[in-house]
N, CA, C and O of each residue as an XYZ file, in Angstrom:
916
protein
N       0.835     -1.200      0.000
C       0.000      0.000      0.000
C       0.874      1.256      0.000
O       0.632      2.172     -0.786
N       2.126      1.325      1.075
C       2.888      2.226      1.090
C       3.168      2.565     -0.038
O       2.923      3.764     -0.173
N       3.776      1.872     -1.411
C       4.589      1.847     -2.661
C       3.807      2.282     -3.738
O       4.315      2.570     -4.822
N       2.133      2.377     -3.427
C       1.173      2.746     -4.301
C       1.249      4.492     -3.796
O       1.518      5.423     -4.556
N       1.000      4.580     -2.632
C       0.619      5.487     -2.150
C       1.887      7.226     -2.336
O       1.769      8.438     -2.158
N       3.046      6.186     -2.815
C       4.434      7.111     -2.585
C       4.138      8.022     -4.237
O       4.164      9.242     -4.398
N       3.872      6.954     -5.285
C       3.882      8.553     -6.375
C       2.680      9.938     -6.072
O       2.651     11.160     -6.217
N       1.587      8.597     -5.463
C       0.856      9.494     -5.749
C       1.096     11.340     -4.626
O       0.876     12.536     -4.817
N       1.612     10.529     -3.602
C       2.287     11.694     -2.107
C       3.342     12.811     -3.047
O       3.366     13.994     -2.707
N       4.262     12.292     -4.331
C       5.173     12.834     -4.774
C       3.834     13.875     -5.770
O       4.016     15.087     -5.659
N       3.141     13.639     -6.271
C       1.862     13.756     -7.397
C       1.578     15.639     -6.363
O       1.718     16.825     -6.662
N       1.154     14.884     -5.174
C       0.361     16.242     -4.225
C       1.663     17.498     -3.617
O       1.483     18.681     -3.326
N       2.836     16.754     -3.588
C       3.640     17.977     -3.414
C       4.288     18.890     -4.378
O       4.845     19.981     -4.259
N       3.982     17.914     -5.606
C       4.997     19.186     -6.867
C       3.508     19.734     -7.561
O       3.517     20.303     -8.653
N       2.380     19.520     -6.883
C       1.035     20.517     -7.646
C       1.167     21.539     -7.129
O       1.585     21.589     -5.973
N       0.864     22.598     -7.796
C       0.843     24.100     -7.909
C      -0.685     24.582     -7.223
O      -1.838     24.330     -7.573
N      -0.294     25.146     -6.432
C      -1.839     26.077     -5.966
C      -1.439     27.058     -6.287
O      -0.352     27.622     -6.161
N      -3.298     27.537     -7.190
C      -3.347     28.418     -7.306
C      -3.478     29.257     -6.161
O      -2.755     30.061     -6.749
N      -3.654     29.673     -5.373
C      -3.608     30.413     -4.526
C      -2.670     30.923     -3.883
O      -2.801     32.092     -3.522
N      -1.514     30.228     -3.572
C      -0.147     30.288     -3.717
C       0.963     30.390     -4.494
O       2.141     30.695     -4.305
N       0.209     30.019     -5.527
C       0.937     30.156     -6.712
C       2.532     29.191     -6.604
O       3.494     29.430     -7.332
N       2.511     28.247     -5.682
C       3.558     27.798     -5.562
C       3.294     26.306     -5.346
O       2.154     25.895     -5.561
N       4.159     25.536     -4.976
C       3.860     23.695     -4.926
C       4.215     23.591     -3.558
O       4.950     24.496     -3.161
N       3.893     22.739     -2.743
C       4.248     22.415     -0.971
C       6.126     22.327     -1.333
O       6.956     23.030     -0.757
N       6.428     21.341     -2.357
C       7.783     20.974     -2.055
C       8.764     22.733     -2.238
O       9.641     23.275     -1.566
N       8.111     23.061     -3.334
C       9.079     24.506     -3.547
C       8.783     25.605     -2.497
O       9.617     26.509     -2.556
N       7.625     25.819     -1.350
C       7.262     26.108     -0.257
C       8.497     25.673      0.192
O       9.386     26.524      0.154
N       8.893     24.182      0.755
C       9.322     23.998      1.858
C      11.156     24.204      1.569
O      11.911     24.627      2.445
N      11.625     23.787      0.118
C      12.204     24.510      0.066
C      12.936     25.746      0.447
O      14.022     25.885      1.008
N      11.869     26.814     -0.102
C      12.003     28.193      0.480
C      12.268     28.571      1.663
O      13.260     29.177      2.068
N      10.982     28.053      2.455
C      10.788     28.643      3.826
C      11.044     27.822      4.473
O      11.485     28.344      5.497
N      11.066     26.678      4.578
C      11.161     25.596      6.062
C      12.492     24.976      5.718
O      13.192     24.927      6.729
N      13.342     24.279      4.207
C      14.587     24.106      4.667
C      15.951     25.092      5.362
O      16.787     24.774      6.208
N      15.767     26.294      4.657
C      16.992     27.228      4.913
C      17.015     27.599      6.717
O      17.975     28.032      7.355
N      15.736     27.290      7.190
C      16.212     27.232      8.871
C      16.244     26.081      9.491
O      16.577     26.076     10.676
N      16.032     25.311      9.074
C      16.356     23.938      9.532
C      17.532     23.683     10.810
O      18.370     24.581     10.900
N      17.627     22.773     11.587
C      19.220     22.254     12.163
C      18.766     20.638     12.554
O      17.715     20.018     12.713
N      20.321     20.348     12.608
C      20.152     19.045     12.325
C      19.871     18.433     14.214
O      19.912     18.993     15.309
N      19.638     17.243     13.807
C      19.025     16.562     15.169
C      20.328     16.738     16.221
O      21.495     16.625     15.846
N      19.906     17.045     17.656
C      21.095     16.845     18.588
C      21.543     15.299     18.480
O      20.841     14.316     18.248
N      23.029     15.394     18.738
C      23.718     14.492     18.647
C      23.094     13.322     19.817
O      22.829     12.169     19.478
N      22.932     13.785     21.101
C      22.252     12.898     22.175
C      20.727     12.926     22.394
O      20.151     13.891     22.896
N      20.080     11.740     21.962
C      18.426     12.037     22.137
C      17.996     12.669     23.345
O      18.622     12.604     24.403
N      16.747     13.382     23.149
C      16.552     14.116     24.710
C      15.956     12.899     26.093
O      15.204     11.925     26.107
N      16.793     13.641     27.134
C      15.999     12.701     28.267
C      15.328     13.265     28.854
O      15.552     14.412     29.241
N      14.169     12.517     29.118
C      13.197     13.290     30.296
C      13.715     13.400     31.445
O      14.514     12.505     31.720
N      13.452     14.599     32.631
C      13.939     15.073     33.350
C      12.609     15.779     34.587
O      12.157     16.913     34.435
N      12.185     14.884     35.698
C      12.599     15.680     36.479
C      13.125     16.821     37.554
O      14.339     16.704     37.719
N      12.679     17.646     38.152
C      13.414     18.459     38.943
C      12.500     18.861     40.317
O      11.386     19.377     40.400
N      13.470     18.393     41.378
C      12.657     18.679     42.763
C      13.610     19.446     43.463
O      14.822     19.305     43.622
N      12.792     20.295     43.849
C      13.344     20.987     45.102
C      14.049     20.341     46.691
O      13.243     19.786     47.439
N      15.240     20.419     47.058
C      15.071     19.264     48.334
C      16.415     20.366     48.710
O      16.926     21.324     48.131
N      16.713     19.457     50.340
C      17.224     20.319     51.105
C      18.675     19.071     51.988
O      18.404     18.177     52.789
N      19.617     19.313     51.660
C      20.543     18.517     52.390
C      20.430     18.023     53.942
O      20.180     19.014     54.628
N      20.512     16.992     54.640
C      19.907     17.007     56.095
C      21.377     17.147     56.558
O      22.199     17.636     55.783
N      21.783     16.680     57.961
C      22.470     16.974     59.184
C      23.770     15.936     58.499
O      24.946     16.294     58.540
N      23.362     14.725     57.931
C      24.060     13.647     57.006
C      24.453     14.137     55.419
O      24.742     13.336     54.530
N      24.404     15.663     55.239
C      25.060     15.545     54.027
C      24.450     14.711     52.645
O      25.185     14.392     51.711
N      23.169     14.455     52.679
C      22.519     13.595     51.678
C      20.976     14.095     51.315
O      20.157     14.703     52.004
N      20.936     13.781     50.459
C      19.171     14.527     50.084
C      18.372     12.988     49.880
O      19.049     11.980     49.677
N      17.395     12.950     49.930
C      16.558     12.159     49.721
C      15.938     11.846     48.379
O      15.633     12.974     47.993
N      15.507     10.870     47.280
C      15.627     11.003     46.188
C      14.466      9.548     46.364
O      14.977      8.471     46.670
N      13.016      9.620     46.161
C      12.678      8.001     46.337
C      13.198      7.216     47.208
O      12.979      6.013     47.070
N      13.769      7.536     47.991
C      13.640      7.010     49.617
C      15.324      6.585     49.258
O      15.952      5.703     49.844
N      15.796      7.378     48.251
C      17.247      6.690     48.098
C      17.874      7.801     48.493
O      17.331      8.851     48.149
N      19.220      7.906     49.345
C      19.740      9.082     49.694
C      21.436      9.319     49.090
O      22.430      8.620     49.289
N      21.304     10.363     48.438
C      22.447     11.209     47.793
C      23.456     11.758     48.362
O      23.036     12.362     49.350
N      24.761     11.884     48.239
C      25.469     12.482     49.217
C      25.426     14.033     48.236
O      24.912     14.273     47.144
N      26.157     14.830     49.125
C      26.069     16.487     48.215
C      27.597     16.862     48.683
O      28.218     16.067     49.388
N      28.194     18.138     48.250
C      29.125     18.394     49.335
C      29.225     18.958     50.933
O      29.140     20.158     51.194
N      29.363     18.202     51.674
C      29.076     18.546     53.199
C      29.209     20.061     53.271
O      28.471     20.233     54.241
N      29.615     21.262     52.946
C      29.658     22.241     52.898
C      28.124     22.599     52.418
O      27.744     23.717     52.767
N      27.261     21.862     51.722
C      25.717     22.467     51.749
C      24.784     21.933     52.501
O      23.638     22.285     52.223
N      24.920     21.179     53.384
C      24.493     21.106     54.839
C      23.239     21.896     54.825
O      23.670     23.032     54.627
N      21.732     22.005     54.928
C      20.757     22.931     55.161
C      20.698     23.736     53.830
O      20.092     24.805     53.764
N      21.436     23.110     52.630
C      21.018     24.404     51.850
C      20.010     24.113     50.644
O      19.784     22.963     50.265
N      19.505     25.079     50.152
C      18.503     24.446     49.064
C      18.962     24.229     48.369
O      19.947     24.911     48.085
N      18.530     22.921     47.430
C      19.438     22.557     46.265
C      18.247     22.257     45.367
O      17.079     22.126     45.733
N      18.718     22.174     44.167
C      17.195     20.949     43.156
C      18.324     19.955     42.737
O      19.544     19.920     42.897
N      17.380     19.153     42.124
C      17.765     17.828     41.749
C      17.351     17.777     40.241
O      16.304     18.256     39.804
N      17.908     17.402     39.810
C      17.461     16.519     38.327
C      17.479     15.142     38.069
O      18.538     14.529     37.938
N      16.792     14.814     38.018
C      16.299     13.406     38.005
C      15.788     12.683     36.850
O      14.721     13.022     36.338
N      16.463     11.731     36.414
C      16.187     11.371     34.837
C      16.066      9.419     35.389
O      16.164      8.831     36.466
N      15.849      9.063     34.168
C      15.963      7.061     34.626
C      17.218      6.593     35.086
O      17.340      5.459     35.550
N      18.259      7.477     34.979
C      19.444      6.720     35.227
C      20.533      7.760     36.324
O      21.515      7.321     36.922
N      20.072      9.090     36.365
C      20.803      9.755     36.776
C      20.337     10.608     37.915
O      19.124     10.820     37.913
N      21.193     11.273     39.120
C      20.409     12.301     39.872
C      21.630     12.923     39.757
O      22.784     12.510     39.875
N      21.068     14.184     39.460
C      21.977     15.339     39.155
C      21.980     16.543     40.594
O      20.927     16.363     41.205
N      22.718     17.516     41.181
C      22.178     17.859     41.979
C      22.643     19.666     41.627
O      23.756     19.765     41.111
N      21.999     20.826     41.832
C      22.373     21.789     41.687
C      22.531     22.490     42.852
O      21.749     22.234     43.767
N      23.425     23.369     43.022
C      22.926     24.899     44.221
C      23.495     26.159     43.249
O      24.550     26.267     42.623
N      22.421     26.997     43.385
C      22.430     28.185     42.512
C      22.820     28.263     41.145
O      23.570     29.179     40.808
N      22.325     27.238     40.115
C      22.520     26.891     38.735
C      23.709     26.259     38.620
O      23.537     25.583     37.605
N      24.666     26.069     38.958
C      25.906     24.741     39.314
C      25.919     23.696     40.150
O      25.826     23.674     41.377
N      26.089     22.518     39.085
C      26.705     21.162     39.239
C      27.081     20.820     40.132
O      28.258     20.513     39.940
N      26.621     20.544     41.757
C      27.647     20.284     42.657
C      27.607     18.445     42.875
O      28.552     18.027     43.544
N      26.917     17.702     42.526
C      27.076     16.732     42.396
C      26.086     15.600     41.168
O      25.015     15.940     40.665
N      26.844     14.167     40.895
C      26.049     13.499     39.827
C      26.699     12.289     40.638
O      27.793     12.006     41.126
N      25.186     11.626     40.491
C      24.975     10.583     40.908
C      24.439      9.205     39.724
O      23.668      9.370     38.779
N      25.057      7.979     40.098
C      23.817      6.875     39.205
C      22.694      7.037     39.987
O      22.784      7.404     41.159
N      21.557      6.777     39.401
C      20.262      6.867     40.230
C      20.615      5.184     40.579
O      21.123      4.304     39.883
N      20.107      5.192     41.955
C      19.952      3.605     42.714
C      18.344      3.555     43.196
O      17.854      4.680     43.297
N      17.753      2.828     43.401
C      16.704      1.768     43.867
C      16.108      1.355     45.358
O      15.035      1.122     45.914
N      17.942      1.441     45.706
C      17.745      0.560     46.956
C      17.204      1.491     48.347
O      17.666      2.601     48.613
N      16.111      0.777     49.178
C      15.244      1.711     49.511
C      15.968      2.138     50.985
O      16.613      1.208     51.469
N      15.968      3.054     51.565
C      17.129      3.199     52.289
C      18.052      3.476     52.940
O      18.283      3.666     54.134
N      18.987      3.491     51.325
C      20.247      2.735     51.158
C      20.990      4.419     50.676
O      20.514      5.361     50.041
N      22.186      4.222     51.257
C      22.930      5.944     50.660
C      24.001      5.516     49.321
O      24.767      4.558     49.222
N      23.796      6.303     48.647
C      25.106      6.301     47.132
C      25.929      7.792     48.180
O      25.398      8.809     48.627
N      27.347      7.315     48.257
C      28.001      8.624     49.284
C      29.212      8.390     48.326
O      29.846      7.394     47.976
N      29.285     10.221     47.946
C      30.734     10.517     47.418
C      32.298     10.335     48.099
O      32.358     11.518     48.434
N      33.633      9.772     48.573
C      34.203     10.246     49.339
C      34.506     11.780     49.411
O      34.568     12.293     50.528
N      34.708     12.584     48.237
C      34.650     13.353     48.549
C      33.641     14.446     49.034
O      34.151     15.548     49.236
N      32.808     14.373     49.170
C      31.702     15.106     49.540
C      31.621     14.743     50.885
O      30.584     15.199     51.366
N      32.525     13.881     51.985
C      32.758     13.783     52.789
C      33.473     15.073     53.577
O      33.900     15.868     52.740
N      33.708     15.476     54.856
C      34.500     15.961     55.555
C      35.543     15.042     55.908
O      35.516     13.822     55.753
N      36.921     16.083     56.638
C      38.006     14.912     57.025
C      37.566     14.486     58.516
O      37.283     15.101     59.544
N      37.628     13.449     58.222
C      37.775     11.644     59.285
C      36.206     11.934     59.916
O      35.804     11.954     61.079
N      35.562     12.132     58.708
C      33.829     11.805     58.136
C      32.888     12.461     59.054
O      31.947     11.820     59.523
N      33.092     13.772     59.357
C      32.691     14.384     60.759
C      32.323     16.254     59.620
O      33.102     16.797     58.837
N      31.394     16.550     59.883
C      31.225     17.376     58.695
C      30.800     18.680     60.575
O      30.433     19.855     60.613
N      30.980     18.083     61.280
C      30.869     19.603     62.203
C      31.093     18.823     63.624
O      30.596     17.792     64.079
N      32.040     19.741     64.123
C      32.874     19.215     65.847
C      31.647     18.489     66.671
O      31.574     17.328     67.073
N      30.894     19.362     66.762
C      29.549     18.980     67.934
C      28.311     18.178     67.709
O      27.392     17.923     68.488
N      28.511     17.818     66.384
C      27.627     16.441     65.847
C      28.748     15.361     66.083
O      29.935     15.548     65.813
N      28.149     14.046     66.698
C      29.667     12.829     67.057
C      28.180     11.747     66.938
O      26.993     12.056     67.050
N      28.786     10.479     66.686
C      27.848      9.490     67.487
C      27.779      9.433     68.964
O      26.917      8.840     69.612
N      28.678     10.044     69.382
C      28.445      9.926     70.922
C      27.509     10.810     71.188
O      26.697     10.444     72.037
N      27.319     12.141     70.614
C      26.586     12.998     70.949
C      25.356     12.191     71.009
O      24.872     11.942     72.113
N      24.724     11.695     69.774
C      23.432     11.290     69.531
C      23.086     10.215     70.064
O      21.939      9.803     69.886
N      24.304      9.273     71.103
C      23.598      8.188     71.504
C      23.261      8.857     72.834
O      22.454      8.324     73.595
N      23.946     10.182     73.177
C      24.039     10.320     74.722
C      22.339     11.269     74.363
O      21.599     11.486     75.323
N      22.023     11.624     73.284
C      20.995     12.623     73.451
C      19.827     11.381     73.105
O      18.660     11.539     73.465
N      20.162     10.432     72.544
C      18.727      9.488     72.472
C      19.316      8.473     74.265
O      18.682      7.419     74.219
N      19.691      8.476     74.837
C      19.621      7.977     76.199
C      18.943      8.811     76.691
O      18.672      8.365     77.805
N      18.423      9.883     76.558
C      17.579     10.774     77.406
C      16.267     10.514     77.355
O      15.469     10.733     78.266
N      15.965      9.933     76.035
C      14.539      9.009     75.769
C      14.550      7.585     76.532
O      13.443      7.181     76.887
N      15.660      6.783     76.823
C      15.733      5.583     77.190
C      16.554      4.618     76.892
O      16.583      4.595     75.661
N      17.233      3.815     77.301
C      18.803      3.214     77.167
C      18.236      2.151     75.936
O      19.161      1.672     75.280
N      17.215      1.823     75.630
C      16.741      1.174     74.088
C      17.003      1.780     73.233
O      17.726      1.249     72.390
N      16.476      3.425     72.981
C      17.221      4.242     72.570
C      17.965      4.402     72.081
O      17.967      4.643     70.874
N      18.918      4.342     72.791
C      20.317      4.566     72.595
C      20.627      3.503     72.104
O      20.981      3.790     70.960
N      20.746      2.156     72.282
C      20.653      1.307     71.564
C      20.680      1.015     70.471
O      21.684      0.562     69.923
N      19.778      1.174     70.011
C      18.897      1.759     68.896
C      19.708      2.138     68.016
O      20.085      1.375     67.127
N      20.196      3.648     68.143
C      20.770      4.622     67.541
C      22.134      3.938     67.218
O      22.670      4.142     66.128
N      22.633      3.225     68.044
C      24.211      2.487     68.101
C      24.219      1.354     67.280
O      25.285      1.083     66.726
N      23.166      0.577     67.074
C      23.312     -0.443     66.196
C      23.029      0.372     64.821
O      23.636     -0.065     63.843
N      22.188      1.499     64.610
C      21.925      1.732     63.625
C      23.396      2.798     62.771
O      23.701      2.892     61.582
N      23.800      3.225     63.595
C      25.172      3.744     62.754
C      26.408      3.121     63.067
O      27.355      3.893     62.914
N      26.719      1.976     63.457
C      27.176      0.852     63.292
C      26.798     -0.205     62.427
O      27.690     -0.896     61.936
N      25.572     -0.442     62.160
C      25.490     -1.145     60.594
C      25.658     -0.057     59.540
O      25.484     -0.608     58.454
N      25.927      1.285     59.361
C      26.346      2.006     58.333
C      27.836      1.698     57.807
O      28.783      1.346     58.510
N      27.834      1.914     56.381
C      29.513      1.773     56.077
C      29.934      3.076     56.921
O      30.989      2.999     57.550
N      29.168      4.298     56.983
C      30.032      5.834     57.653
C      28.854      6.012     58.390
O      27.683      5.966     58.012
N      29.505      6.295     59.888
C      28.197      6.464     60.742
C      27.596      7.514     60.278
O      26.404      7.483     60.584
N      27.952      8.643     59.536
C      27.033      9.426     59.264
C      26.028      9.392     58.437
O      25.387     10.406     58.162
N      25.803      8.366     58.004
C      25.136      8.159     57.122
C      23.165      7.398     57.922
O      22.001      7.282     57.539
N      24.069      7.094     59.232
C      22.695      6.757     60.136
C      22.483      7.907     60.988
O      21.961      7.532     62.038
N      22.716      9.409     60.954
C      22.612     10.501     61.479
C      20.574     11.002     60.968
O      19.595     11.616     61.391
N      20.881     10.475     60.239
C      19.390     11.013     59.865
C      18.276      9.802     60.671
O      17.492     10.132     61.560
N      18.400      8.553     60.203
C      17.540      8.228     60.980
C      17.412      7.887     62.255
O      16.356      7.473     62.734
N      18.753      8.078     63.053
C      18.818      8.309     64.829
C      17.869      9.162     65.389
O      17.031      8.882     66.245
N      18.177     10.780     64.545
C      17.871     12.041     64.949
C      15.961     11.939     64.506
O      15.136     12.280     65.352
N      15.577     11.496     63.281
C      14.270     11.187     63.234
C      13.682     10.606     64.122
O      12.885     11.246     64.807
N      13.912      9.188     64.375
C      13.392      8.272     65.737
C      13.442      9.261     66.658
O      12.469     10.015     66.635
N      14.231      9.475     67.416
C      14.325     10.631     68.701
C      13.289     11.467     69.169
O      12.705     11.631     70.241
N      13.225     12.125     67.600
C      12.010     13.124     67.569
C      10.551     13.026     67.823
O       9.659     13.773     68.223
N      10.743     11.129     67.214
C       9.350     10.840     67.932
C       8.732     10.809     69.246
O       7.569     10.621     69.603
N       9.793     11.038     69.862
C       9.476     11.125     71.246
C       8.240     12.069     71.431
O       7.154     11.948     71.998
N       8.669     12.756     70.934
C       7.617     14.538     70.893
C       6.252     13.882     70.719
O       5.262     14.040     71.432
N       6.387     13.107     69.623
C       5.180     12.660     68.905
C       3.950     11.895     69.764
O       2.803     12.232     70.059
N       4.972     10.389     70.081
C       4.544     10.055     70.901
C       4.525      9.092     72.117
O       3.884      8.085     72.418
N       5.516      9.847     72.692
C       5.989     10.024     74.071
C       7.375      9.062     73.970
O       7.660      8.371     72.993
N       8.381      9.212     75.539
C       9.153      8.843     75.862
C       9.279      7.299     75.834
O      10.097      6.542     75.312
N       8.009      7.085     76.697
C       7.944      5.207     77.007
C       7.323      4.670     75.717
O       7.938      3.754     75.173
N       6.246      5.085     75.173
C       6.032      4.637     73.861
C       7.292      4.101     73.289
O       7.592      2.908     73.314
N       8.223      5.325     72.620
C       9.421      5.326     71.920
C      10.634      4.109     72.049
O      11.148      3.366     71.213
N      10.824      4.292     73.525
C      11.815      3.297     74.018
C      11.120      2.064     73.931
O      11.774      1.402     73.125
N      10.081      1.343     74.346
C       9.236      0.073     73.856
C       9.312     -0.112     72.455
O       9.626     -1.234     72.057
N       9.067      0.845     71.581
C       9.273      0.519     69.845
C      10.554      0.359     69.180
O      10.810     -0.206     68.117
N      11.447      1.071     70.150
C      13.108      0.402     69.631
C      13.535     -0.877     70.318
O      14.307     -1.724     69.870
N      12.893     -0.876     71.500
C      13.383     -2.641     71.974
C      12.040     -2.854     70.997
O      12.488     -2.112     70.123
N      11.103     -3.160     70.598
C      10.465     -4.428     69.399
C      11.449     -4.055     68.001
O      11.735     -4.872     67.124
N      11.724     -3.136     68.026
C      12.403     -3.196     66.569
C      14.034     -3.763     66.571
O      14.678     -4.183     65.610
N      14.435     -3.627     67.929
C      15.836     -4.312     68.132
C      15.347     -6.114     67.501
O      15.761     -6.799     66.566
N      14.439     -6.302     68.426
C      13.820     -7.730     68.584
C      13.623     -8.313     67.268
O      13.869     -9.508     67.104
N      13.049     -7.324     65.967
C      12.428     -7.621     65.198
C      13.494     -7.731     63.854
O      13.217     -8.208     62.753
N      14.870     -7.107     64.318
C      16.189     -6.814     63.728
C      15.875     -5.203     62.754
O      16.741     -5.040     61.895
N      15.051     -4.337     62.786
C      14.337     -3.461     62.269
C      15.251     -2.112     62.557
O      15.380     -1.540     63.639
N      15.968     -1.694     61.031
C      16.693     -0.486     61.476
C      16.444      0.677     61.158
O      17.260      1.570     61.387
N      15.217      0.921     60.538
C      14.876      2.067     60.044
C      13.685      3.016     60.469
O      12.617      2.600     60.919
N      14.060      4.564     60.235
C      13.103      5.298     61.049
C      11.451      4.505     60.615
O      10.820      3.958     61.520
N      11.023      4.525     59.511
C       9.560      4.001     58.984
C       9.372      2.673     59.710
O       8.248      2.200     59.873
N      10.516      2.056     60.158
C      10.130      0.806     61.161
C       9.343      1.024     62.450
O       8.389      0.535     63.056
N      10.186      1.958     62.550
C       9.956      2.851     64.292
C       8.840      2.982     64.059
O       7.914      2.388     64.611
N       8.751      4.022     62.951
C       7.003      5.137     63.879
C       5.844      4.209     63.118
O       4.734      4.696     63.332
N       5.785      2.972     62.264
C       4.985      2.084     62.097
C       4.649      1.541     62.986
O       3.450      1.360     63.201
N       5.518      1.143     63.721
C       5.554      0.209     64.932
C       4.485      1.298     66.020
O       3.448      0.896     66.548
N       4.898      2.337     66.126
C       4.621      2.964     66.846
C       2.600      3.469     66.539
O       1.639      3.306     67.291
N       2.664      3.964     65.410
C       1.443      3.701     64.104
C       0.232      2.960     64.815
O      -0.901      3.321     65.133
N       0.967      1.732     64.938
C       0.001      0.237     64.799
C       0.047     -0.274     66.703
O      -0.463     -1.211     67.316
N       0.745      0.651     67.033
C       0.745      0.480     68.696
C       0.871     -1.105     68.358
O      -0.041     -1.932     68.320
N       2.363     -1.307     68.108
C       2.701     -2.378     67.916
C       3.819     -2.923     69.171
O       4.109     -4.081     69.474
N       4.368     -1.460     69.829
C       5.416     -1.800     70.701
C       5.829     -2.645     72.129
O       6.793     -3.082     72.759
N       3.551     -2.471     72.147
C       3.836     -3.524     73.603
C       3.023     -4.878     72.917
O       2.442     -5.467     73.828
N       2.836     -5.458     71.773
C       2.268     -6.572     71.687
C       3.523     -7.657     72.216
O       4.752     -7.633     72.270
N       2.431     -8.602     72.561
C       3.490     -9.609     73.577
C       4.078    -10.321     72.272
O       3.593    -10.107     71.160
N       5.236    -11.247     72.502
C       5.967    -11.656     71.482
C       5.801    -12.976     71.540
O       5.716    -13.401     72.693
N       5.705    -14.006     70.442
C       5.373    -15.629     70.732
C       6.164    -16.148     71.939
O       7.337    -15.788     71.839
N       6.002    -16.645     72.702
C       6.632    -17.136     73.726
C       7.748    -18.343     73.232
O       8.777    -18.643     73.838
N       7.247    -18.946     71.962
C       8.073    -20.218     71.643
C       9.429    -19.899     70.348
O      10.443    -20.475     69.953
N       8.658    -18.602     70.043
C      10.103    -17.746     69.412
C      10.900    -16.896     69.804
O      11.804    -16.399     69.133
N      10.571    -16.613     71.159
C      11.160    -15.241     71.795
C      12.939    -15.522     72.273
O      13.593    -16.454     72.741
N      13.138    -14.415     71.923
C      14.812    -14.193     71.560
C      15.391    -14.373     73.287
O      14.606    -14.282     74.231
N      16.826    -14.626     73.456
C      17.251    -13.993     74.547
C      16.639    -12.636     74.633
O      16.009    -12.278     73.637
N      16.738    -11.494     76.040
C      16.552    -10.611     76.525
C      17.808     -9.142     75.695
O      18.998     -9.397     75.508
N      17.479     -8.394     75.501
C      18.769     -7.580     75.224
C      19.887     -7.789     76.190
O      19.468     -8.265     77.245
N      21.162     -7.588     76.168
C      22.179     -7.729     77.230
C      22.981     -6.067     76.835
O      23.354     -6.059     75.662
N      23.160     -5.287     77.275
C      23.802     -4.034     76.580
C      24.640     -3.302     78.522
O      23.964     -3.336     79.551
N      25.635     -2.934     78.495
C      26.348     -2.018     79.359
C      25.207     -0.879     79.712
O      25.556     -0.213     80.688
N      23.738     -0.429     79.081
C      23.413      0.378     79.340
C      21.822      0.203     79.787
O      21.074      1.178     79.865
N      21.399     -1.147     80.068
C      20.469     -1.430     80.604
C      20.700     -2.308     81.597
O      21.413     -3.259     81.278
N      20.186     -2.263     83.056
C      20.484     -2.897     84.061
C      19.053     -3.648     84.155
O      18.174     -3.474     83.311
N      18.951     -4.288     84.997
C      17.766     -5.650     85.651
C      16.881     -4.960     86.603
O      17.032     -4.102     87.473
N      15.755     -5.747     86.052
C      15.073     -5.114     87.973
C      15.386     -5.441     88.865
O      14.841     -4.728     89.708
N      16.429     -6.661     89.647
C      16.950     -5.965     90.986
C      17.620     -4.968     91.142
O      17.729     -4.590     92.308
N      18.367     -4.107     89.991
C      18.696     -2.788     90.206
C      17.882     -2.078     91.020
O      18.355     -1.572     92.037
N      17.298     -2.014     90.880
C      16.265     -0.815     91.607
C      15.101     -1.459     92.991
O      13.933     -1.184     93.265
N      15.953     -2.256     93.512
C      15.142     -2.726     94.650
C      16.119     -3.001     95.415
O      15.913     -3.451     96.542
């Protein structure tokens, strides 16, 4: 059909209108080849772009995947560009970092350099700080916070979700909180969305099978009830 259809397509562009006094092909000629340009060399990618804000960890959030930036933009606004394969990151129309886009839900993609030296991006942020400020919620807590930037490759990289959990305290309450990090210790559960689910579903005091139940925590920072008698 195509091969029928091609003289006759050649037939309708070299006819002359009267009204124009001209033919489509000598039209395009004229007017539509001489501005022409040729195709970009790289097809276009779709793109993308959110507004987001570096946390306390030096990383932006991207689909629950977290980016490192340079620790020097700490709190600052940045956008992102975001394509199928790439996260791009800007502050004030420059490039400050490119990332592969990853998946893993989470999980941090961290530059070394976008690191500070010996991975500490400000004196008075430490893990000690944050285990000694989540012990103020409860020695689970703290706990908590210690296994969770200890399973990080760079503890800073569990700075964000220590300091989140914590906060729930506010939310909802002290003893709540500390009960939902011992079930989530229990449950091997390291992430803030573990926590405040748990917390959600007033999941923290359900009793635990008796015929699966783990040893007791053992930690330097929880004592027994004859302590206190």
């Amino acid at each position: 059909m195509n091969a029928a259809i091609r003289p006759l397509l050649d037939r309708l562009n070299d006819k002359v209108s009267r009204h124009l006094g001209a033919s489509r092909r000598q039209l395009f000629e004229r007017l539509d080849k001489p501005v022409l340009k040729p195709l970009p060399v790289a097809p276009y990618v779709y793109a993308e772009w959110k507004k987001c804000r570096a946390g306390l960890d030096y990383h932006i959030a991207i689909d629950r995947h977290y980016y490192s930036v340079p620790y020097q933009l700490l709190k600052k606004e940045l956008w992102a560009r975001i394509t199928a394969r790439t996260v791009e990151v800007f502050h004030i129309g420059r490039r400050v970092a490119s990332h592969v886009r990853t998946s893993g839900n989470g999980q941090h993609s961290t530059q070394r350099d976008h690191m500070p030296a010996h991975h500490r991006f400000r004196e008075d942020w430490t893990p000690q700080r944050l285990q000694a400020w989540a012990a103020r919620v409860g020695p689970n807590v703290a706990i908590f916070a210690e296994v969770v930037m200890r399973d990080r490759k760079h503890c800073e990289q569990g700075y964000r979700t220590c300091l989140g959990v914590i906060r729930l305290a506010d939310r909802f309450g002290r003893d709540r909180l500390a009960a939902a990090c011992r079930r989530a210790l229990e449950i091997n559960a390291r992430s803030y969305s573990s926590v405040q689910s748990i917390l959600k579903n007033g999941r923290e005091s359900k009793p635990r099978n008796r015929a699966t139940e783990e040893p007791a925590i053992t930690h330097t920072n929880i004592r027994g009830a004859e302590y206190f008698h």
